[in-house]
Tab-separated table of C-alpha atoms in Angstrom:
chain	number	residue	atom	x	y	z
B	281	GLU	CA	-17.675	-5.355	6.274
B	282	PHE	CA	-15.772	-2.670	7.403
B	283	ALA	CA	-13.916	-4.587	9.994
B	284	GLU	CA	-13.006	-7.219	7.645
B	285	LYS	CA	-11.733	-4.583	5.109
B	286	PHE	CA	-9.732	-2.026	7.289
B	287	LEU	CA	-9.109	-4.025	10.326
B	288	ASN	CA	-7.711	-7.428	9.033
B	289	LEU	CA	-4.268	-7.004	9.987
B	290	GLN	CA	-3.692	-10.509	8.755
B	291	MET	CA	-4.710	-9.501	5.292
B	292	TYR	CA	-2.433	-6.657	4.947
B	293	LEU	CA	0.591	-8.815	6.473
B	294	ASP	CA	-0.174	-11.081	3.554
B	295	GLN	CA	-0.469	-8.582	0.766
B	296	ALA	CA	2.935	-6.992	2.173
B	297	GLY	CA	4.426	-10.430	1.850
B	298	LEU	CA	5.659	-10.384	5.540
B	299	ALA	CA	5.796	-13.966	7.300
B	300	ILE	CA	4.757	-12.627	10.788
B	301	SER	CA	1.387	-12.716	12.848
B	302	PRO	CA	-0.988	-9.974	13.826
B	303	GLN	CA	-0.228	-11.012	17.404
B	304	LYS	CA	3.423	-9.989	17.018
B	305	ILE	CA	2.759	-6.668	15.341
B	306	ILE	CA	0.509	-5.924	18.082
B	307	PHE	CA	3.056	-6.618	20.568
B	308	MET	CA	5.510	-4.646	19.057
B	309	MET	CA	3.053	-1.455	18.907
B	310	LEU	CA	2.534	-2.248	22.596
B	311	GLY	CA	6.435	-2.517	23.381
B	312	LEU	CA	7.469	0.601	21.457
B	313	GLY	CA	4.724	2.495	22.746
B	314	PHE	CA	5.389	1.934	26.151
B	315	THR	CA	9.209	2.130	26.089
B	316	THR	CA	9.310	5.092	24.286
B	317	GLY	CA	6.466	6.529	26.703
B	318	VAL	CA	8.478	5.774	29.726
B	319	ILE	CA	11.713	6.992	28.392
B	320	SER	CA	10.174	10.171	27.150
B	321	ALA	CA	8.496	10.926	30.455
B	322	ILE	CA	11.864	10.500	32.479
B	323	ILE	CA	13.671	13.193	30.163
B	324	SER	CA	11.098	15.391	29.140
B	325	PRO	CA	10.063	18.180	31.253
B	326	THR	CA	6.926	18.839	29.414
B	327	LYS	CA	4.649	15.547	30.634
B	328	ILE	CA	1.881	16.272	27.863
B	329	ILE	CA	3.820	15.351	24.879
B	330	VAL	CA	4.280	11.838	26.521
B	331	PRO	CA	1.165	10.208	24.943
B	332	LEU	CA	2.044	11.806	21.467
B	333	VAL	CA	5.694	10.405	21.573
B	334	ALA	CA	4.413	7.146	22.439
B	335	LEU	CA	1.679	7.074	20.020
B	336	ILE	CA	4.011	8.173	17.256
B	337	PHE	CA	6.386	5.083	18.039
B	338	ALA	CA	3.404	2.722	18.443
B	339	MET	CA	2.258	3.189	14.813
B	340	VAL	CA	5.859	2.647	13.422
B	341	PRO	CA	5.285	-1.117	12.850
B	342	PRO	CA	1.787	-0.510	11.116
B	343	ALA	CA	3.595	2.223	9.133
B	344	TYR	CA	6.308	-0.460	7.972
B	345	VAL	CA	3.370	-2.795	6.987
B	346	PHE	CA	1.554	-0.440	4.743
B	347	TRP	CA	4.807	0.807	3.154
B	348	ARG	CA	5.706	-2.770	2.415
B	349	ARG	CA	2.320	-3.621	1.101
B	350	LYS	CA	2.386	-0.507	-1.128
B	351	VAL	CA	5.859	-1.291	-2.593
B	352	ARG	CA	4.646	-5.106	-3.147
B	353	LEU	CA	1.405	-4.172	-4.959
B	354	LYS	CA	3.392	-1.574	-7.025
B	355	LYS	CA	5.911	-4.128	-8.195
B	356	PHE	CA	3.304	-6.787	-8.996
B	357	SER	CA	1.476	-4.200	-10.968
B	358	GLU	CA	4.726	-3.579	-13.111
B	359	GLN	CA	5.210	-7.142	-13.570
B	360	LEU	CA	1.708	-8.102	-14.738
B	361	PRO	CA	1.723	-7.011	-18.575
B	362	GLU	CA	4.692	-9.349	-18.695
B	363	THR	CA	2.819	-12.094	-16.779
B	364	LEU	CA	-0.275	-11.846	-19.022
B	365	GLU	CA	2.042	-11.750	-22.053
B	366	LEU	CA	3.978	-15.189	-20.990
B	367	ILE	CA	0.610	-16.810	-20.370
B	368	ALA	CA	-0.728	-15.778	-23.828
B	369	ARG	CA	2.456	-16.893	-25.347
B	370	ALA	CA	1.925	-20.407	-23.592
B	371	LEU	CA	-1.787	-20.343	-24.995
B	372	LYS	CA	-0.612	-19.918	-28.482
B	373	ALA	CA	1.973	-22.609	-28.065
B	374	GLY	CA	-0.631	-25.284	-27.441
B	375	HIS	CA	-0.373	-25.264	-23.658
B	376	SER	CA	-3.349	-25.333	-21.414
B	377	LEU	CA	-4.327	-22.455	-18.958
B	378	PRO	CA	-2.977	-24.098	-15.587
B	379	ALA	CA	0.184	-24.669	-17.645
B	380	GLY	CA	0.600	-21.089	-18.418
B	381	ILE	CA	-0.273	-20.307	-14.856
B	382	GLN	CA	2.774	-22.948	-13.866
B	383	LEU	CA	5.039	-21.372	-16.384
B	384	VAL	CA	4.494	-18.062	-14.681
B	385	ALA	CA	5.008	-19.505	-11.225
B	386	GLU	CA	8.368	-20.842	-12.318
B	387	GLN	CA	9.854	-18.274	-14.574
B	388	MET	CA	8.596	-14.922	-12.752
B	389	PRO	CA	10.289	-13.530	-9.795
B	390	ALA	CA	8.444	-12.292	-6.659
B	391	PRO	CA	5.702	-11.046	-5.796
B	392	VAL	CA	4.098	-12.052	-9.162
B	393	GLY	CA	5.655	-15.914	-9.116
B	394	PRO	CA	4.870	-16.943	-5.575
B	395	GLU	CA	1.146	-15.717	-6.032
B	396	PHE	CA	0.589	-17.889	-9.156
B	397	ALA	CA	2.250	-20.463	-7.439
B	398	ARG	CA	-0.195	-20.568	-4.841
B	399	CYS	CA	-2.906	-20.332	-7.518
B	400	TYR	CA	-1.533	-23.163	-9.278
B	401	GLU	CA	-1.292	-25.326	-6.250
B	402	GLU	CA	-4.752	-24.412	-5.145
B	403	GLN	CA	-6.310	-25.925	-8.420
B	404	ASN	CA	-3.828	-28.716	-8.388
B	405	LEU	CA	-5.493	-29.726	-4.706
B	406	GLY	CA	-9.106	-29.912	-6.288
B	407	ILE	CA	-10.099	-26.303	-6.166
B	408	ALA	CA	-11.829	-24.846	-9.185
B	409	LEU	CA	-9.465	-22.621	-11.088
B	410	ASP	CA	-12.391	-19.727	-11.095
B	411	ASP	CA	-11.946	-19.737	-7.323
B	412	ALA	CA	-8.302	-20.207	-7.004
B	413	LEU	CA	-8.412	-16.860	-9.194
B	414	GLU	CA	-10.881	-15.170	-7.220
B	415	GLU	CA	-8.804	-16.131	-4.014
B	416	MET	CA	-5.930	-14.543	-5.457
B	417	THR	CA	-7.697	-11.147	-6.589
B	418	LYS	CA	-8.503	-11.075	-3.017
B	419	ARG	CA	-5.099	-11.314	-1.880
B	420	VAL	CA	-3.635	-8.933	-4.424
B	421	PRO	CA	-6.042	-6.106	-4.551
B	422	ASN	CA	-5.142	-4.943	-8.359
B	423	VAL	CA	-7.842	-3.754	-10.891
B	424	ASP	CA	-5.891	-5.457	-13.862
B	425	LEU	CA	-5.591	-8.677	-12.051
B	426	ARG	CA	-9.301	-8.553	-11.485
B	427	PHE	CA	-9.630	-7.856	-15.485
B	428	PHE	CA	-7.495	-10.938	-16.030
B	429	ALA	CA	-9.634	-13.179	-13.784
B	430	THR	CA	-12.982	-11.755	-15.168
B	431	ALA	CA	-11.601	-12.314	-18.935
B	432	ILE	CA	-10.647	-16.117	-17.754
B	433	VAL	CA	-14.150	-16.869	-16.337
B	434	LEU	CA	-16.068	-15.184	-19.403
B	435	GLN	CA	-13.887	-17.024	-21.971
B	436	ARG	CA	-14.688	-20.273	-20.157
B	437	THR	CA	-18.116	-19.684	-20.155
B	438	THR	CA	-18.471	-18.028	-23.885
B	439	GLY	CA	-15.467	-18.904	-25.501
B	440	GLY	CA	-13.185	-16.603	-27.407
B	441	ASP	CA	-9.316	-16.427	-28.290
B	442	LEU	CA	-7.986	-15.915	-24.495
B	443	SER	CA	-4.358	-15.174	-25.897
B	444	GLU	CA	-5.836	-12.283	-27.805
B	445	ILE	CA	-7.395	-10.995	-24.592
B	446	LEU	CA	-4.622	-11.191	-22.240
B	447	ASN	CA	-2.373	-9.423	-25.151
B	448	LYS	CA	-4.783	-6.777	-25.092
B	449	ILE	CA	-4.883	-6.383	-21.386
B	450	GLY	CA	-1.223	-6.286	-21.280
B	451	ARG	CA	-1.087	-3.542	-23.956
B	452	LEU	CA	-3.530	-1.749	-22.066
B	453	ILE	CA	-1.486	-1.817	-18.465
B	454	ARG	CA	1.534	-0.702	-20.562
B	455	GLU	CA	-0.381	2.401	-21.778
B	456	ARG	CA	-1.839	3.430	-18.440
B	457	PHE	CA	1.752	3.159	-16.972
B	458	GLN	CA	2.735	5.586	-19.894
B	459	ILE	CA	0.046	8.036	-19.027
B	460	PHE	CA	0.842	7.540	-15.192
B	461	GLY	CA	4.618	8.685	-16.403
B	462	GLN	CA	3.117	11.850	-18.353
B	463	ILE	CA	0.920	12.720	-15.363
B	464	ALA	CA	3.869	12.458	-12.701
B	465	ALA	CA	5.969	14.750	-14.800
B	466	LEU	CA	3.159	17.288	-15.275
B	467	THR	CA	2.202	17.288	-11.300
B	468	GLY	CA	5.699	17.375	-10.324
B	469	GLU	CA	5.603	21.018	-9.541
B	470	GLY	CA	2.465	20.318	-7.602
B	471	ARG	CA	4.088	17.581	-5.645
B	472	LEU	CA	7.080	19.555	-4.668
B	473	SER	CA	4.924	22.442	-3.445
B	474	GLY	CA	2.825	20.446	-1.126
B	475	ILE	CA	6.078	18.593	0.273
B	476	VAL	CA	7.337	22.380	0.994
B	477	LEU	CA	4.159	23.498	2.649
B	478	LEU	CA	3.758	20.538	4.530
B	479	ALA	CA	7.254	20.474	5.788
B	480	LEU	CA	7.414	24.290	6.779
B	481	PRO	CA	5.310	24.100	9.831
B	482	PRO	CA	7.310	21.276	11.492
B	483	VAL	CA	10.454	22.598	10.342
B	484	LEU	CA	9.600	25.915	11.629
B	485	PHE	CA	8.330	24.438	15.025
B	486	GLY	CA	11.651	22.418	15.565
B	487	THR	CA	13.563	25.686	14.736
B	488	MET	CA	11.798	27.906	17.138
B	489	LEU	CA	12.443	25.246	19.867
B	490	ARG	CA	15.939	25.400	19.439
B	491	LEU	CA	16.217	29.017	19.303
B	492	ASN	CA	13.538	29.894	22.212
B	493	TYR	CA	12.533	27.090	23.899
B	494	ASP	CA	10.412	29.162	26.581
B	495	TYR	CA	8.371	30.507	24.006
B	496	ILE	CA	7.657	27.239	22.262
B	497	MET	CA	6.515	25.505	25.545
B	498	LEU	CA	3.529	27.984	25.889
B	499	LEU	CA	1.767	26.126	23.423
B	500	PHE	CA	2.029	22.656	25.507
B	501	GLU	CA	1.651	24.323	28.920
B	502	ASP	CA	-1.146	27.065	28.229
B	503	PRO	CA	-4.685	25.922	27.733
B	504	LEU	CA	-5.112	28.392	24.692
B	505	GLY	CA	-1.840	27.247	23.636
B	506	GLN	CA	-2.920	23.608	23.705
B	507	LYS	CA	-5.871	24.226	21.721
B	508	MET	CA	-3.905	26.322	18.980
B	509	LEU	CA	-1.615	23.459	18.905
B	510	VAL	CA	-4.478	20.733	18.016
B	511	GLY	CA	-6.012	23.042	15.691
B	512	ALA	CA	-2.745	23.508	13.669
B	513	ILE	CA	-2.464	19.860	13.496
B	514	ILE	CA	-5.971	19.122	12.270
B	515	MET	CA	-5.429	21.812	9.795
B	516	GLN	CA	-2.232	20.056	8.741
B	517	LEU	CA	-3.976	17.120	8.113
B	518	ILE	CA	-6.761	18.776	6.109
B	519	GLY	CA	-4.099	20.440	3.944
B	520	ALA	CA	-2.248	17.134	3.334
B	521	PHE	CA	-5.603	15.507	2.406
B	522	VAL	CA	-6.429	18.599	-0.091
B	523	ILE	CA	-2.935	18.628	-1.611
B	524	LYS	CA	-2.906	14.955	-2.296
B	525	LYS	CA	-6.438	14.990	-3.725
B	526	ILE	CA	-5.262	18.070	-6.141
B	527	ILE	CA	-2.203	15.918	-7.478
B	528	ASP	CA	-3.662	12.716	-7.470
B	529	ILE	CA	-5.439	12.165	-10.890
B	530	LYS	CA	-7.052	8.943	-11.415
B	531	VAL	CA	-6.846	6.946	-14.788
């Protein structure tokens, strides 16, 4: 289960909307890591930083994938209220639920449009609508989309006014966005302080490297300096994690 969730590169590529195979991403990682490692080994007088440079550049492709995934999922969340209201209006006009999903696929831009189009095509090919919606919630890990799929399953089982349910979910999502905006305004000072505190050590390190190269090289050449450098990196990561926990308020 851990490997399926955290090591499934194809799943992250699909969520990022990138039409590229996992093998190409791996080859790009190896190529960037090897190339930058060789270059840094040639031009750097300190060989100990070669693996670090290679590792940093090797992480660029997966970092880009995760950045694209984050942007796409955020845009999906922003489009979802309008999507649910569109389906609700279609249901009130007398259309069926599949017709409402088709309307979303035709009128909504990416990423919502293509995802609902895929769901509509799957149920057209004989897959049960509940299963098609379940697959979409797996492709798009969004809590509000899960609410939408659950509401449809319950309504098809127990009955009820689905259009009213979708309108309520849409209003709930919009109200949550308003709360997010208020939280962002209230935690702005904390985020800025965190950025300054996290950026200060690397900036100071680069400044000292420029002003007194031999002094900084002791951190790489002396065994005690290497231990201090590793400790500083670990504490920097712990500090970033703690700051993120402080300013990350769940709604």
